Short mmCIF file of C-alpha atoms and ligand atoms in Angstrom, two decimals:
data_model
loop_
_atom_site.label_atom_id
_atom_site.label_comp_id
_atom_site.label_asym_id
_atom_site.label_seq_id
_atom_site.Cartn_x
_atom_site.Cartn_y
_atom_site.Cartn_z
CA UNK F 127 10.15 -28.25 -13.67
CA UNK F 128 12.69 -25.18 -13.61
CA UNK F 129 13.66 -22.19 -11.64
CA UNK F 130 11.79 -18.93 -12.27
CA UNK F 131 14.44 -15.86 -12.60
CA UNK F 132 12.50 -12.20 -12.57
CA UNK F 133 14.09 -8.81 -12.67
CA UNK F 134 11.42 -5.76 -12.92
CA UNK F 135 11.96 -2.17 -14.19
CA UNK F 136 9.38 0.03 -12.48
CA UNK F 137 8.15 3.57 -13.90
CA UNK F 138 6.76 5.79 -11.42
CA UNK F 139 5.59 9.78 -12.02
CA UNK F 140 6.42 11.97 -9.70
CA UNK F 141 3.84 13.93 -8.16
CA UNK F 142 5.81 17.74 -8.95
CA UNK F 143 3.44 20.43 -9.67
CA UNK F 144 5.45 20.94 -12.51
CA UNK F 145 7.26 19.27 -15.66
CA UNK F 146 10.99 18.08 -15.11
CA UNK F 147 12.52 20.70 -17.51
CA UNK F 148 9.52 23.51 -17.88
CA UNK F 149 6.99 24.92 -16.08
CA UNK F 150 3.84 23.23 -17.90
CA UNK F 151 1.50 21.57 -15.13
CA UNK F 152 1.32 17.98 -15.04
CA UNK F 153 -1.99 17.69 -14.16
CA UNK F 154 -3.96 14.69 -15.37
CA UNK F 155 -7.07 13.97 -17.47
CA UNK F 156 -6.81 17.96 -19.44
CA UNK F 157 -7.67 18.28 -22.90
CA UNK F 158 -4.92 17.11 -25.39
CA UNK F 159 -1.67 19.02 -25.84
CA UNK F 160 -2.91 21.69 -23.73
CA UNK F 161 0.00 21.30 -21.33
CA UNK F 162 2.86 21.87 -23.51
CA UNK F 163 5.40 24.37 -24.42
CA UNK F 164 8.70 25.01 -26.35
CA UNK F 165 10.20 23.38 -23.98
CA UNK F 166 8.38 19.85 -23.74
CA UNK F 167 7.75 20.10 -27.38
CA UNK F 168 11.62 19.81 -28.19
CA UNK F 169 11.59 23.22 -30.55
CA UNK F 170 14.90 23.89 -31.56
CA UNK F 171 16.33 26.52 -29.29
CA UNK F 172 15.08 26.07 -26.44
CA UNK F 173 16.79 24.63 -22.88
CA UNK F 174 15.93 22.37 -20.33
CA UNK F 175 16.28 23.22 -16.88
CA UNK F 176 15.91 20.70 -13.92
CA UNK F 177 13.01 21.11 -11.66
CA UNK F 178 14.47 20.86 -8.06
CA UNK F 179 11.42 19.28 -6.75
CA UNK F 180 12.07 16.34 -9.09
CA UNK F 181 15.37 15.99 -8.15
CA UNK F 182 14.47 15.70 -4.42
CA UNK F 183 11.34 13.45 -4.82
CA UNK F 184 14.06 10.83 -6.57
CA UNK F 185 16.45 11.21 -3.68
CA UNK F 186 13.65 10.75 -1.06
CA UNK F 187 12.53 7.44 -3.17
CA UNK F 188 15.90 6.19 -3.55
CA UNK F 189 16.46 6.63 0.33
CA UNK F 190 13.10 5.23 1.00
CA UNK F 191 14.09 2.06 -0.75
CA UNK F 192 17.76 2.49 1.35
CA UNK F 193 19.71 3.17 -1.81
CA UNK F 194 22.98 4.93 -1.54
CA UNK F 195 22.60 8.33 -3.16
CA UNK F 196 25.09 9.73 -5.65
CA UNK F 197 27.06 12.74 -5.05
CA UNK F 198 28.09 13.25 -8.52
CA UNK F 199 25.29 12.20 -11.69
CA UNK F 200 24.57 13.88 -14.93
CA UNK F 201 22.13 12.99 -17.85
CA UNK F 202 22.48 11.48 -20.90
CA UNK F 203 20.75 11.42 -24.24
CA UNK F 204 18.95 8.19 -24.99
CA UNK F 205 18.25 7.93 -28.96
CA UNK F 206 15.58 6.48 -30.63
CA UNK F 207 12.93 7.48 -32.74
CA UNK F 208 9.08 7.27 -32.29
CA UNK F 209 5.79 9.74 -32.58
CA UNK F 210 5.38 10.50 -28.96
CA UNK F 211 9.59 11.43 -28.49
CA UNK F 212 9.77 14.87 -30.22
CA UNK F 213 13.11 15.51 -29.32
CA UNK F 214 14.13 11.68 -31.19
CA UNK F 215 16.05 11.58 -27.80
CA UNK F 216 14.53 10.83 -24.11
CA UNK F 217 16.70 12.97 -21.47
CA UNK F 218 17.71 9.65 -19.03
CA UNK F 219 20.24 8.71 -17.04
CA UNK F 220 22.86 6.12 -17.75
CA UNK F 221 26.55 5.69 -16.60
CA UNK F 222 26.00 7.52 -13.52
CA UNK F 223 22.81 6.87 -11.88
CA UNK F 224 21.05 8.99 -8.82
CA UNK F 225 20.65 6.07 -6.76
CA UNK F 226 22.34 2.71 -6.54
CA UNK F 227 22.03 -0.46 -4.10
CA UNK F 228 19.01 -0.13 -2.32
CA UNK F 229 16.51 -3.76 -1.24
CA UNK F 230 13.17 -4.05 -0.48
CA UNK F 231 11.85 -6.61 2.42
CA UNK F 232 8.39 -7.90 2.15
CA UNK F 233 6.31 -11.27 3.26
CA UNK F 234 5.30 -14.33 1.27
CA UNK F 235 3.81 -17.00 2.85
CA UNK F 236 5.18 -15.68 6.30
CA UNK F 237 8.53 -16.12 4.87
CA UNK F 238 10.83 -12.50 4.60
CA UNK F 239 11.70 -12.08 1.35
CA UNK F 240 14.94 -9.25 -0.29
CA UNK F 241 14.79 -7.97 -3.58
CA UNK F 242 17.81 -5.78 -4.23
CA UNK F 243 17.76 -2.70 -5.85
CA UNK F 244 20.06 -1.94 -8.53
CA UNK F 245 19.99 1.09 -9.32
CA UNK F 246 17.28 4.56 -9.48
CA UNK F 247 17.73 7.15 -12.03
CA UNK F 248 15.78 10.05 -13.37
CA UNK F 249 14.59 10.97 -16.64
CA UNK F 250 11.56 12.23 -18.57
CA UNK F 251 8.07 10.92 -19.53
CA UNK F 252 7.26 10.59 -23.11
CA UNK F 253 4.03 11.95 -24.72
CA UNK F 254 1.27 9.53 -25.22
CA UNK F 255 -0.06 7.61 -28.95
CA UNK F 256 -3.69 7.28 -28.87
CA UNK F 257 -4.52 4.48 -31.66
CA UNK F 258 -8.08 5.07 -33.46
CA UNK F 259 -8.93 1.38 -32.71
CA UNK F 260 -8.17 -0.93 -30.07
CA UNK F 261 -4.78 -1.25 -30.49
CA UNK F 262 -1.78 -0.10 -33.26
CA UNK F 263 -3.02 -3.43 -35.02
CA UNK F 264 -5.81 -2.53 -36.15
CA UNK F 265 -5.91 1.26 -35.76
CA UNK F 266 -6.06 3.62 -39.02
CA UNK F 267 -4.26 6.65 -37.84
CA UNK F 268 -2.99 7.49 -34.48
CA UNK F 269 -2.99 10.87 -32.81
CA UNK F 270 -0.27 11.69 -29.95
CA UNK F 271 -1.00 13.66 -26.89
CA UNK F 272 2.33 15.90 -25.21
CA UNK F 273 0.91 16.32 -22.46
CA UNK F 274 2.37 13.86 -20.47
CA UNK F 275 5.45 13.94 -22.18
CA UNK F 276 8.50 16.03 -19.56
CA UNK F 277 6.96 14.68 -16.72
CA UNK F 278 9.32 13.42 -14.05
CA UNK F 279 9.85 9.76 -14.07
CA UNK F 280 11.93 7.63 -11.96
CA UNK F 281 12.89 4.36 -13.34
CA UNK F 282 13.37 1.63 -10.51
CA UNK F 283 15.96 -1.44 -11.30
CA UNK F 284 15.82 -4.78 -9.13
CA UNK F 285 18.40 -7.52 -9.78
CA UNK F 286 17.35 -10.37 -10.70
CA UNK F 287 15.96 -11.50 -7.40
CA UNK F 288 12.68 -12.44 -7.91
CA UNK F 289 11.95 -15.90 -7.83
CA UNK F 290 7.81 -16.18 -9.06
CA UNK F 291 5.03 -14.79 -10.68
CA UNK F 292 3.10 -14.24 -7.34
CA UNK F 293 6.83 -12.61 -5.63
CA UNK F 294 6.53 -9.95 -8.55
CA UNK F 295 3.07 -9.35 -7.75
CA UNK F 296 4.15 -8.84 -3.87
CA UNK F 297 7.30 -6.70 -4.48
CA UNK F 298 5.04 -4.49 -6.69
CA UNK F 299 2.47 -3.84 -3.85
CA UNK F 300 5.43 -3.41 -0.86
CA UNK F 301 7.28 -0.71 -3.67
CA UNK F 302 3.79 1.12 -3.92
CA UNK F 303 3.55 0.80 -0.31
CA UNK F 304 6.90 2.30 0.67
CA UNK F 305 6.40 5.02 -2.65
CA UNK F 306 3.26 6.29 -1.05
CA UNK F 307 4.44 7.01 2.43
CA UNK F 308 7.15 9.27 0.96
CA UNK F 309 4.72 11.40 -0.95
CA UNK F 310 6.95 11.49 -4.12
CA UNK F 311 3.91 9.98 -6.64
CA UNK F 312 0.17 8.89 -6.09
CA UNK F 313 0.87 5.53 -7.83
CA UNK F 314 -2.13 5.30 -9.51
CA UNK F 315 -1.68 2.15 -11.49
CA UNK F 316 -5.02 3.07 -13.98
CA UNK F 317 -3.86 6.11 -14.61
CA UNK F 318 -0.35 4.84 -15.34
CA UNK F 319 1.75 7.02 -12.89
CA UNK F 320 3.13 3.66 -11.37
CA UNK F 321 3.89 0.79 -14.51
CA UNK F 322 6.66 -1.65 -14.89
CA UNK F 323 8.28 -3.87 -17.14
CA UNK F 324 9.38 -7.49 -16.43
CA UNK F 325 12.01 -9.45 -17.17
CA UNK F 326 11.88 -13.38 -16.82
CA UNK F 327 13.93 -16.29 -17.60
CA UNK F 328 13.94 -19.79 -16.61
CA UNK F 329 16.68 -22.39 -15.77
CA UNK F 330 17.10 -25.54 -14.46
CA UNK F 331 17.28 -25.83 -10.69
CA UNK F 332 20.71 -26.11 -9.60
CA UNK F 333 22.09 -24.38 -12.99
CA UNK F 334 24.28 -20.98 -11.85
CA UNK F 335 24.11 -19.13 -14.87
CA UNK F 336 20.72 -17.30 -15.85
CA UNK F 337 18.98 -18.21 -18.75
CA UNK F 338 17.88 -16.54 -21.61
CA UNK F 339 15.05 -14.12 -21.14
CA UNK F 340 12.24 -11.95 -22.64
CA UNK F 341 10.79 -8.81 -21.34
CA UNK F 342 7.28 -8.32 -20.88
CA UNK F 343 6.21 -4.43 -21.28
CA UNK F 344 4.06 -1.87 -19.15
CA UNK F 345 2.09 -4.17 -17.03
CA UNK F 346 -0.19 -1.34 -15.47
CA UNK F 347 -2.03 -3.44 -12.74
CA UNK F 348 -0.91 -6.01 -10.49
CA UNK F 349 -3.19 -8.93 -11.79
CA UNK F 350 -1.76 -8.02 -15.64
CA UNK F 351 2.01 -8.80 -14.05
CA UNK F 352 1.08 -11.73 -12.17
CA UNK F 353 -0.81 -12.91 -15.23
CA UNK F 354 1.52 -11.83 -17.88
CA UNK F 355 4.22 -13.61 -15.51
CA UNK F 356 2.55 -17.14 -15.06
CA UNK F 357 1.72 -17.07 -19.15
CA UNK F 358 5.91 -16.77 -19.51
CA UNK F 359 6.58 -19.29 -17.68
CA UNK F 360 4.14 -21.39 -18.94
CA UNK F 361 5.34 -20.54 -22.55
CA UNK F 362 8.93 -21.03 -21.97
CA UNK F 363 8.92 -24.35 -19.87
CA UNK F 364 7.04 -25.89 -23.06
CA UNK F 365 9.88 -24.63 -25.25
CA UNK F 366 12.83 -25.55 -23.13
CA UNK F 367 10.93 -28.98 -22.38
CA UNK F 368 10.76 -29.89 -26.48
CA UNK F 369 14.50 -28.72 -26.54
CA UNK F 370 13.75 -25.09 -28.27
CA UNK F 371 15.61 -22.31 -27.31
CA UNK F 372 14.33 -19.02 -25.63
CA UNK F 373 14.32 -16.14 -28.09
CA UNK F 374 15.29 -12.94 -26.00
CA UNK F 375 12.57 -10.40 -27.47
CA UNK F 376 10.78 -7.59 -25.76
CA UNK F 377 6.60 -8.66 -25.73
CA UNK F 378 3.27 -7.19 -25.56
CA UNK F 379 0.48 -8.42 -22.67
CA UNK F 380 -2.48 -8.93 -24.50
CA UNK F 381 -5.45 -9.26 -21.54
CA UNK F 382 -8.18 -9.92 -23.71
CA UNK F 383 -6.38 -13.08 -24.91
CA UNK F 384 -4.40 -13.68 -21.68
CA UNK F 385 -1.01 -13.96 -24.04
CA UNK F 386 2.12 -12.37 -24.20
CA UNK F 387 3.03 -11.55 -27.99
CA UNK F 388 6.26 -10.89 -29.17
CA UNK F 389 6.96 -7.10 -30.76
CA UNK F 390 10.08 -6.67 -31.26
CA UNK F 391 13.89 -8.30 -31.14
CA UNK F 392 15.58 -6.62 -28.00
CA UNK F 393 17.69 -3.88 -28.40
CA UNK F 394 21.31 -3.42 -27.34
CA UNK F 395 22.38 -0.40 -24.96
CA UNK F 396 24.23 0.54 -27.80
CA UNK F 397 21.08 0.76 -30.26
CA UNK F 398 20.46 3.79 -28.11
CA UNK F 399 23.72 5.55 -28.68
CA UNK F 400 23.89 7.32 -25.12
CA UNK F 401 25.63 10.19 -24.59
CA UNK F 402 25.81 13.19 -22.23
CA UNK F 403 23.14 15.54 -22.60
CA UNK F 404 25.30 19.10 -23.31
CA UNK F 405 22.24 21.12 -22.53
CA UNK F 406 22.08 20.05 -18.67
CA UNK F 407 24.57 20.86 -16.02
CA UNK F 408 25.70 17.49 -14.38
CA UNK F 409 24.14 17.74 -10.76
CA UNK F 410 26.31 18.04 -7.74
CA UNK F 411 24.90 16.91 -3.97
CA UNK F 412 26.19 17.58 -0.75
CA UNK F 413 25.95 14.78 1.97
CA UNK F 414 24.02 17.58 4.10
CA UNK F 415 21.46 18.04 1.28
CA UNK F 416 20.91 14.40 0.69
CA UNK F 417 20.55 14.29 4.77
CA UNK F 418 18.33 17.21 5.08
CA UNK F 419 15.81 15.46 2.57
CA UNK F 420 16.64 12.01 4.54
CA UNK F 421 15.28 13.68 7.53
CA UNK F 422 12.43 14.75 6.07
CA UNK F 423 11.39 11.15 4.78
CA UNK F 424 8.11 9.97 6.70
CA UNK F 425 8.38 7.02 9.34
CA UNK F 426 8.31 4.18 6.69
CA UNK F 427 6.15 0.87 6.52
CA UNK F 428 8.56 -1.68 7.36
CA UNK F 429 9.43 0.97 10.35
CA UNK F 430 6.24 1.66 11.16
CA UNK F 431 5.28 -2.36 11.59
CA UNK F 432 8.10 -2.73 13.63
CA UNK F 433 6.93 0.17 16.17
CA UNK F 434 3.48 -1.46 16.36
CA UNK F 435 4.31 -4.74 17.63
CA UNK F 436 6.73 -3.22 20.00
CA UNK F 437 4.78 -0.55 21.66
CA UNK F 438 1.25 -2.41 20.86
CA UNK F 439 2.61 -5.43 21.50
CA UNK F 440 0.83 -6.92 17.94
CA UNK F 441 1.62 -9.80 16.45
CA UNK F 442 3.68 -9.50 13.35
CA UNK F 443 1.09 -10.17 11.21
CA UNK F 444 -1.42 -7.37 12.31
CA UNK F 445 1.44 -4.93 12.04
CA UNK F 446 1.86 -5.72 8.64
CA UNK F 447 -1.63 -5.63 7.22
CA UNK F 448 -2.51 -2.70 9.11
CA UNK F 449 0.71 -0.72 7.97
CA UNK F 450 -0.06 -1.66 4.26
CA UNK F 451 -2.31 1.60 3.79
CA UNK F 452 -0.94 4.54 5.42
CA UNK F 453 -4.39 5.61 5.75
CA UNK F 454 -5.80 2.34 8.14
CA UNK F 455 -2.37 3.03 9.87
CA UNK F 456 -3.28 6.26 11.11
CA UNK F 457 -6.80 5.28 11.19
CA UNK F 458 -5.86 2.47 13.95
CA UNK F 459 -3.26 4.27 15.85
CA UNK F 460 -5.75 7.50 16.46
CA UNK F 461 -8.32 4.90 17.86
CA UNK F 462 -6.00 3.31 20.22
CA UNK F 463 -5.20 6.59 21.50
CA UNK F 464 -8.58 6.89 22.81
CA UNK F 465 -10.04 3.73 23.27
CA UNK F 466 -6.97 1.60 24.34
CA UNK F 467 -6.83 -2.24 23.86
CA UNK F 468 -4.47 -2.57 20.72
CA UNK F 469 -5.16 -6.06 19.68
CA UNK F 470 -9.34 -5.08 20.12
CA UNK F 471 -8.87 -2.52 18.00
CA UNK F 472 -6.44 -4.44 15.57
CA UNK F 473 -9.25 -6.73 15.42
CA UNK F 474 -12.07 -5.11 14.45
CA UNK F 475 -9.82 -2.59 12.06
CA UNK F 476 -8.34 -5.85 10.25
CA UNK F 477 -12.09 -7.85 10.00
CA UNK F 478 -14.63 -5.44 10.05
CA UNK F 479 -12.98 -2.24 8.35
CA UNK F 480 -11.43 -3.43 6.12
CA UNK F 481 -13.98 -6.25 4.74
CA UNK F 482 -16.72 -3.05 4.71
CA UNK F 483 -14.06 -0.66 2.65
CA UNK F 484 -13.74 -3.41 0.07
CA UNK F 485 -17.56 -4.53 0.00
CA UNK F 486 -18.10 -0.70 -0.34
CA UNK F 487 -15.42 -0.17 -2.92
CA UNK F 488 -14.46 2.38 -0.56
CA UNK F 489 -10.64 4.15 -2.76
CA UNK F 490 -8.98 4.97 0.79
CA UNK F 491 -6.62 6.77 -0.75
CA UNK F 492 -8.82 9.18 -2.49
CA UNK F 493 -11.57 9.71 0.09
CA UNK F 494 -11.57 9.32 3.79
CA UNK F 495 -12.92 6.03 5.82
CA UNK F 496 -16.16 6.77 6.16
CA UNK F 497 -16.21 6.51 9.91
CA UNK F 498 -13.84 8.07 12.20
CA UNK F 499 -11.76 7.19 14.91
CA UNK F 500 -13.59 8.45 17.79
CA UNK F 501 -16.89 6.90 15.93
CA UNK F 502 -15.25 3.83 16.20
CA UNK F 503 -13.53 4.10 19.87
CA UNK F 504 -17.32 4.80 20.88
CA UNK F 505 -18.97 2.02 19.06
CA UNK F 506 -16.09 -0.31 21.03
CA UNK F 507 -16.95 1.14 24.45
CA UNK F 508 -20.21 0.15 24.15
CA UNK F 509 -19.72 -2.96 23.64
CA UNK F 510 -16.80 -3.14 26.51
CA UNK F 511 -19.51 -1.71 28.46
CA UNK F 512 -21.90 -4.51 27.30
CA UNK F 513 -24.42 -2.31 25.97
CA UNK F 514 -24.78 -4.09 22.90
CA UNK F 515 -23.34 -7.36 21.73
CA UNK F 516 -20.54 -8.07 19.76
CA UNK F 517 -22.35 -9.42 16.79
CA UNK F 518 -24.88 -6.66 17.12
CA UNK F 519 -21.74 -4.01 17.45
CA UNK F 520 -20.81 -5.11 13.82
CA UNK F 521 -24.12 -4.55 12.71
CA UNK F 522 -23.94 -0.57 14.25
CA UNK F 523 -20.56 -0.37 12.50
CA UNK F 524 -21.98 -1.14 9.04
CA UNK F 525 -24.96 1.15 9.34
CA UNK F 526 -22.76 4.09 11.04
CA UNK F 527 -20.83 3.06 7.52
CA UNK F 528 -23.83 3.40 5.40
CA UNK F 529 -25.34 6.60 7.34
CA UNK F 530 -22.65 8.28 9.13
CA UNK F 531 -24.64 8.15 11.93
CA UNK F 532 -23.06 7.92 15.48
CA UNK F 533 -23.00 4.16 17.00
CA UNK F 534 -25.29 5.33 20.14
CA UNK F 535 -27.81 6.92 17.79
CA UNK F 536 -27.87 3.82 16.10
CA UNK F 537 -28.43 1.91 19.12
CA UNK F 538 -31.11 3.99 20.53
CA UNK F 539 -33.05 4.07 17.40
CA UNK F 540 -33.20 0.87 16.71
CA UNK F 541 -33.18 -0.14 20.11
CA UNK F 542 -30.23 -2.30 20.12
CA UNK F 543 -29.03 -2.32 24.23
CA UNK F 544 -28.18 -5.89 24.96
CA UNK F 545 -30.74 -7.12 28.00
CA UNK F 546 -28.50 -7.19 31.00
CA UNK F 547 -31.89 -6.52 33.26
CA UNK F 548 -32.44 -9.57 35.30
CA UNK F 549 -35.83 -9.30 35.48
CA UNK F 550 -36.19 -9.15 31.70
CA UNK F 551 -34.15 -11.78 31.55
CA UNK F 552 -36.07 -14.59 33.86
CA UNK F 553 -39.45 -13.99 32.26
CA UNK F 554 -37.51 -14.59 29.01
CA UNK F 555 -36.20 -17.84 30.12
CA UNK F 556 -39.03 -19.29 31.87
CA UNK F 557 -41.15 -18.51 28.89
CA UNK F 558 -38.56 -20.38 27.10
CA UNK F 559 -38.71 -23.38 29.54
CA UNK F 560 -42.18 -24.05 29.16
CA UNK F 561 -42.29 -23.96 25.35
CA UNK F 562 -39.51 -26.77 25.37
CA UNK F 563 -40.38 -29.44 27.90
CA UNK F 564 -38.06 -32.19 25.83
CA UNK F 565 -34.58 -30.27 26.14
CA UNK F 566 -35.29 -29.13 29.72
CA UNK F 567 -35.87 -32.73 30.64
CA UNK F 568 -32.55 -33.46 28.60
CA UNK F 569 -30.98 -30.61 30.71
CA UNK F 570 -31.82 -32.17 33.72
CA UNK F 571 -30.66 -35.45 33.23
CA UNK F 572 -27.57 -34.40 32.79
CA UNK F 573 -27.16 -33.74 29.19
CA UNK F 574 -25.54 -30.01 29.30
CA UNK F 575 -25.35 -29.70 25.96
CA UNK F 576 -28.86 -29.09 25.62
CA UNK F 577 -28.40 -25.55 27.88
CA UNK F 578 -27.02 -24.88 24.01
CA UNK F 579 -30.07 -25.39 22.36
CA UNK F 580 -32.05 -23.18 25.21
CA UNK F 581 -29.79 -20.36 25.41
CA UNK F 582 -30.17 -19.99 21.50
CA UNK F 583 -33.89 -20.01 21.76
CA UNK F 584 -33.82 -16.91 24.26
CA UNK F 585 -31.60 -15.17 21.95
CA UNK F 586 -33.98 -15.74 19.21
CA UNK F 587 -36.98 -14.67 21.56
CA UNK F 588 -34.92 -11.27 22.21
CA UNK F 589 -34.04 -10.83 18.95
CA UNK F 590 -30.41 -11.22 19.68
CA UNK F 591 -30.36 -8.61 22.24
CA UNK F 592 -30.18 -10.71 25.22
CA UNK F 593 -26.98 -10.81 27.16
CA UNK F 594 -25.87 -14.69 25.95
CA UNK F 595 -23.59 -14.78 29.39
CA UNK F 596 -26.12 -14.08 31.70
CA UNK F 597 -28.94 -16.38 29.83
CA UNK F 598 -26.95 -19.45 30.46
CA UNK F 599 -26.44 -18.29 34.19
CA UNK F 600 -30.50 -17.62 34.87
CA UNK F 601 -31.15 -21.27 32.92
CA UNK F 602 -28.27 -23.12 35.08
CA UNK F 603 -29.83 -21.26 38.36
CA UNK F 604 -33.07 -22.49 37.15
CA UNK F 605 -32.89 -26.34 35.61
CA UNK F 606 -30.19 -27.62 37.87
CA UNK F 607 -29.63 -25.17 40.84
CA UNK F 608 -26.22 -23.95 40.49
P1 ADP L 945 18.95 -3.89 -20.05
O1 ADP L 945 20.14 -3.72 -20.68
O2 ADP L 945 18.06 -5.21 -21.11
O3 ADP L 945 17.91 -3.26 -19.72
P2 ADP L 945 19.64 -4.76 -17.53
O4 ADP L 945 20.66 -5.35 -17.47
O5 ADP L 945 19.52 -3.32 -16.92
O6 ADP L 945 19.25 -5.23 -18.78
O7 ADP L 945 18.44 -5.46 -16.53
C1 ADP L 945 17.15 -5.53 -16.89
C2 ADP L 945 16.59 -6.32 -16.08
O8 ADP L 945 16.14 -7.56 -16.18
C3 ADP L 945 16.73 -5.96 -14.41
O9 ADP L 945 15.72 -5.85 -13.25
C4 ADP L 945 17.48 -6.85 -14.38
O10 ADP L 945 17.67 -7.72 -12.86
C5 ADP L 945 16.78 -8.20 -15.22
N1 ADP L 945 17.37 -9.38 -15.35
C6 ADP L 945 18.71 -9.15 -16.38
N2 ADP L 945 18.79 -11.06 -16.97
C7 ADP L 945 17.75 -11.26 -16.42
C8 ADP L 945 17.51 -12.57 -16.48
N3 ADP L 945 18.57 -13.76 -17.25
N4 ADP L 945 16.26 -13.27 -16.23
C9 ADP L 945 15.63 -12.36 -15.46
N5 ADP L 945 15.99 -11.06 -15.60
C10 ADP L 945 17.27 -10.49 -15.50
ZN1 ZN L 946 6.59 22.66 -21.21
MG1 MG L 947 18.18 -1.65 -18.26
#
């Protein structure tokens, strides 16, 4: 058994309309090489000019992660040769990153964990290489698409504070939630606008020195991140158990085979020959500018969760589930505004609504939740007035999701009103008493439990619409005289 040490380098594409050094569009999915110009193609004689929106978004991301923002920062060239990098260097930041010393808190098994953010820096995306085969190994040729080249990117680097593959996934989920709240990125992992490289090492428990690490590149789903790290834990443990060293290398995650494969030995900073980019002036930021951007940030997930607990008296668990998505949080709050009873609303949203969203595979970041807060409030009012039972309410909700009809319409169309009318209920009870002499005798001779059976029979006879509490009362009156 070893202690697992993980640090992540997360890349996030910023949702600016245009690229970081030129006016080209950043839209995803256009025909290859149609969103390019001499600047982002790195042609000689062109000069980059910083997109101010990219700077603003990077600062806002840093602030949302609790970072200090630099008042003076510059861009550096990171030199390496790869076909998707037309200038043969990437403009990035080396020794003076825009943001430093932040932290992200998240829950692991009901315990709060804190992962420090070492730095957030601003850089440019490379283009995209498209291989003719499934991967580079079996390909006859590769094509390059430069549409992505020059999209603004931030790199978020954590300290090696993560202690398990599951924790790495939970950290990423929380990071994504925070970034989505700020609106600086759409964080679509399947489109690559959020992805990460994971550094991982093992050490004997109690050992102070960090072990040798490997880096797994380009993990583009939460599942891939956790699985790749679980594989690395197994692989490195086996090496250490056998008394063999872990080699420092860069590895590729093969999703099909469920293994990481060594791509190359790790390069050092000096291999990149970093130096300041002479084409870009350093950036200076005033305290005033930074504070203006801070004031433009929305309420963030942790703040919202704290407010939900305070204002609505919700348990911490509820507050966290509801605020994990800003769409769900807004839906919850709007429903409470109309209906009140925050805990009731929370139960319905966390239970039924999240279940239906998942079952129907609705992407609530892209499409609206199929019912409105008014619609849910109306349904809850019908349940609380006793017009329909709780269980019928759940069925009505599902029908609302699938048909878009209102709760009242569905209840009327399907005749789902709960029967509370005493005359009608008494008739049903008498019928059930006549048909079940055995259980009736049991009740009369003191076996109270048999009442539950009779209530069930009445519910069945009413096709679920009888008010169970009233049925219970009438049965007791009839059989026990109380
Ligand atoms: P590099 O120069 O290789 O990029 P950094 O010091 O910038 O290295 O660290 C990159 C990432 O690796 C960071 O997230 C850091 O927390 C993590 N890291 C560093 N050392 C280790 C280690 N021994 N085990 C696990 N993660 C590590
Ligand atoms: Zn361009
Ligand atoms: Mg680094």
